[in-house]
CSV table of C-alpha atoms in Angstrom, one decimal:
chain,number,residue,atom,x,y,z
A,292,UNK,CA,0.0,0.0,0.0
A,293,UNK,CA,2.8,2.5,0.8
A,294,UNK,CA,4.4,1.4,-2.5
A,295,UNK,CA,1.2,2.4,-4.4
A,296,UNK,CA,1.2,5.8,-2.5
A,297,UNK,CA,4.9,6.4,-3.4
A,298,UNK,CA,4.3,5.5,-7.1
A,299,UNK,CA,1.2,7.8,-7.2
A,300,UNK,CA,3.2,10.6,-5.6
A,301,UNK,CA,6.0,10.1,-8.0
A,302,UNK,CA,3.6,10.1,-11.0
A,303,UNK,CA,1.8,13.2,-9.7
A,304,UNK,CA,5.2,15.0,-9.2
A,305,UNK,CA,6.2,14.1,-12.8
A,306,UNK,CA,2.9,15.4,-14.1
A,307,UNK,CA,3.2,18.6,-12.1
A,308,UNK,CA,6.8,19.2,-13.3
A,309,UNK,CA,5.8,18.8,-16.9
A,310,UNK,CA,2.9,21.1,-16.5
A,311,UNK,CA,5.0,23.8,-14.9
A,312,UNK,CA,8.1,23.4,-17.0
A,313,UNK,CA,7.0,22.2,-20.5
A,314,UNK,CA,3.4,23.3,-21.0
A,315,UNK,CA,3.8,27.2,-20.8
A,316,UNK,CA,6.3,27.4,-23.8
A,317,UNK,CA,3.9,25.1,-25.7
A,318,UNK,CA,0.8,27.3,-25.4
A,319,UNK,CA,2.7,30.6,-25.7
A,320,UNK,CA,2.0,30.5,-29.5
A,321,UNK,CA,-1.7,29.8,-29.0
A,322,UNK,CA,-2.0,32.6,-26.4
A,323,UNK,CA,-0.3,35.1,-28.7
A,324,UNK,CA,2.4,35.8,-26.1
A,325,UNK,CA,4.1,39.0,-26.9
A,326,UNK,CA,1.4,40.5,-29.0
A,327,UNK,CA,0.3,43.1,-26.5
A,328,UNK,CA,3.9,44.4,-26.3
A,329,UNK,CA,4.3,44.3,-30.1
A,330,UNK,CA,1.1,46.3,-30.8
A,331,UNK,CA,2.1,48.9,-28.1
A,332,UNK,CA,5.5,49.3,-29.9
A,333,UNK,CA,3.6,49.6,-33.2
A,334,UNK,CA,1.3,52.2,-31.8
A,335,UNK,CA,4.4,54.2,-30.6
A,336,UNK,CA,5.9,54.1,-34.1
A,337,UNK,CA,2.7,54.8,-35.8
A,338,UNK,CA,2.9,58.7,-36.0
A,339,UNK,CA,5.7,58.4,-38.5
A,340,UNK,CA,3.8,56.2,-40.8
A,341,UNK,CA,0.8,56.5,-43.1
A,342,UNK,CA,-0.9,53.3,-41.8
A,343,UNK,CA,-0.4,50.2,-39.6
A,344,UNK,CA,-1.4,46.8,-40.9
A,345,UNK,CA,-1.9,44.1,-38.2
A,346,UNK,CA,-2.1,40.7,-39.9
A,347,UNK,CA,-5.5,39.3,-39.4
A,348,UNK,CA,-4.5,36.1,-41.1
A,349,UNK,CA,-2.6,34.6,-38.2
A,350,UNK,CA,-3.4,37.0,-35.3
A,351,UNK,CA,-6.8,36.5,-33.5
A,352,UNK,CA,-8.8,39.6,-32.6
A,353,UNK,CA,-6.1,42.1,-33.4
A,354,UNK,CA,-8.5,45.0,-32.6
A,355,UNK,CA,-8.6,44.0,-29.0
A,356,UNK,CA,-4.9,44.4,-28.7
A,357,UNK,CA,-5.0,47.7,-30.5
A,358,UNK,CA,-7.6,49.1,-28.2
A,359,UNK,CA,-5.5,47.9,-25.2
A,360,UNK,CA,-2.5,49.6,-26.5
A,361,UNK,CA,-4.3,52.8,-27.5
A,362,UNK,CA,-7.5,53.2,-25.5
A,363,UNK,CA,-9.9,55.6,-27.1
A,364,UNK,CA,-13.2,57.1,-26.0
A,365,UNK,CA,-16.2,55.0,-27.2
A,366,UNK,CA,-17.6,57.8,-29.3
A,367,UNK,CA,-14.2,58.1,-31.1
A,368,UNK,CA,-14.0,54.4,-31.7
A,369,UNK,CA,-17.5,54.3,-33.1
A,370,UNK,CA,-16.4,57.0,-35.6
A,371,UNK,CA,-13.2,55.3,-36.6
A,372,UNK,CA,-14.1,51.6,-36.7
A,373,UNK,CA,-14.7,49.9,-40.1
A,374,UNK,CA,-17.0,46.8,-39.9
A,375,UNK,CA,-17.7,44.2,-42.5
A,376,UNK,CA,-21.2,42.9,-42.0
A,377,UNK,CA,-21.6,39.2,-42.5
A,378,UNK,CA,-25.1,38.1,-42.0
A,379,UNK,CA,-25.2,34.7,-40.1
A,380,UNK,CA,-21.6,35.2,-38.9
A,381,UNK,CA,-19.7,37.5,-36.6
A,382,UNK,CA,-19.0,40.9,-38.1
A,383,UNK,CA,-15.4,41.4,-39.2
A,384,UNK,CA,-13.4,44.3,-37.9
A,385,UNK,CA,-11.5,45.7,-40.9
A,386,UNK,CA,-9.8,48.7,-39.3
A,387,UNK,CA,-9.8,51.5,-36.7
A,388,UNK,CA,-8.6,54.7,-38.2
A,389,UNK,CA,-5.1,54.3,-39.6
A,390,UNK,CA,-4.9,50.8,-38.2
A,391,UNK,CA,-5.9,48.1,-40.7
A,392,UNK,CA,-6.3,44.3,-40.0
A,393,UNK,CA,-5.2,41.9,-42.6
A,394,UNK,CA,-2.4,42.4,-45.1
A,395,UNK,CA,-2.3,44.8,-47.9
A,396,UNK,CA,-2.5,43.5,-51.5
A,397,UNK,CA,0.8,42.9,-53.4
A,398,UNK,CA,2.9,43.0,-50.2
A,399,UNK,CA,6.5,42.0,-50.9
A,400,UNK,CA,7.9,39.0,-49.2
A,401,UNK,CA,11.1,40.4,-47.9
A,402,UNK,CA,10.5,43.5,-45.8
A,403,UNK,CA,13.0,45.1,-43.4
A,404,UNK,CA,12.3,44.4,-39.7
A,405,UNK,CA,12.1,47.3,-37.4
A,406,UNK,CA,11.6,45.2,-34.3
A,407,UNK,CA,11.2,41.6,-33.3
A,408,UNK,CA,9.4,40.6,-30.1
A,409,UNK,CA,9.9,37.0,-29.0
A,410,UNK,CA,7.6,35.3,-26.6
A,411,UNK,CA,8.5,35.3,-22.9
A,412,UNK,CA,10.4,32.0,-23.4
A,413,UNK,CA,12.5,33.2,-26.3
A,414,UNK,CA,10.4,31.5,-28.9
A,415,UNK,CA,9.0,33.0,-32.1
A,416,UNK,CA,6.7,35.9,-31.3
A,417,UNK,CA,5.9,38.9,-33.5
A,418,UNK,CA,7.8,41.1,-36.0
A,419,UNK,CA,7.3,44.8,-36.9
A,420,UNK,CA,8.3,45.5,-40.5
A,421,UNK,CA,8.3,48.5,-42.7
A,422,UNK,CA,6.7,48.7,-46.2
A,423,UNK,CA,7.1,51.5,-48.7
A,424,UNK,CA,4.4,51.9,-51.4
A,425,UNK,CA,3.9,54.9,-53.6
A,426,UNK,CA,6.0,57.1,-51.5
A,427,UNK,CA,4.1,56.2,-48.3
A,428,UNK,CA,5.6,54.3,-45.4
A,429,UNK,CA,3.5,51.6,-43.6
A,430,UNK,CA,4.1,49.4,-40.6
A,431,UNK,CA,3.3,45.6,-40.9
A,432,UNK,CA,2.8,43.6,-37.7
A,433,UNK,CA,3.0,39.8,-38.3
A,434,UNK,CA,3.6,36.6,-36.4
A,435,UNK,CA,7.1,35.1,-36.8
A,436,UNK,CA,7.0,31.7,-38.4
A,437,UNK,CA,8.8,28.7,-37.1
């Protein structure tokens, strides 16, 4: 009976160690670790740029992170928000003022990086890139790919 207790304690300890040591880095990608910091940095850089594009392809709910980084009064948000109505589905948020969600058409593949923000474990996080088009400068925020 004490052998069973010892084995169960050992097994529980192994499970707990895995949960504390291995699990957080595994879910950092899913939980978009580093995105709040990245969007805050993009907002700080935004005054020098025509627009800021936050990739909606691989970033979930980018507008939430934008509004956390740059809180605006509700009346101002209502004036600036661009919504795509999709009957039978959730409405899509396309942009808020100079901030756009998605990627611009004809975006080149190799853009210079302004900043890279890893997740808290040093894994791939997000990158802020610069794109110039027709004499205008734009910021592009994307996930780093593994």
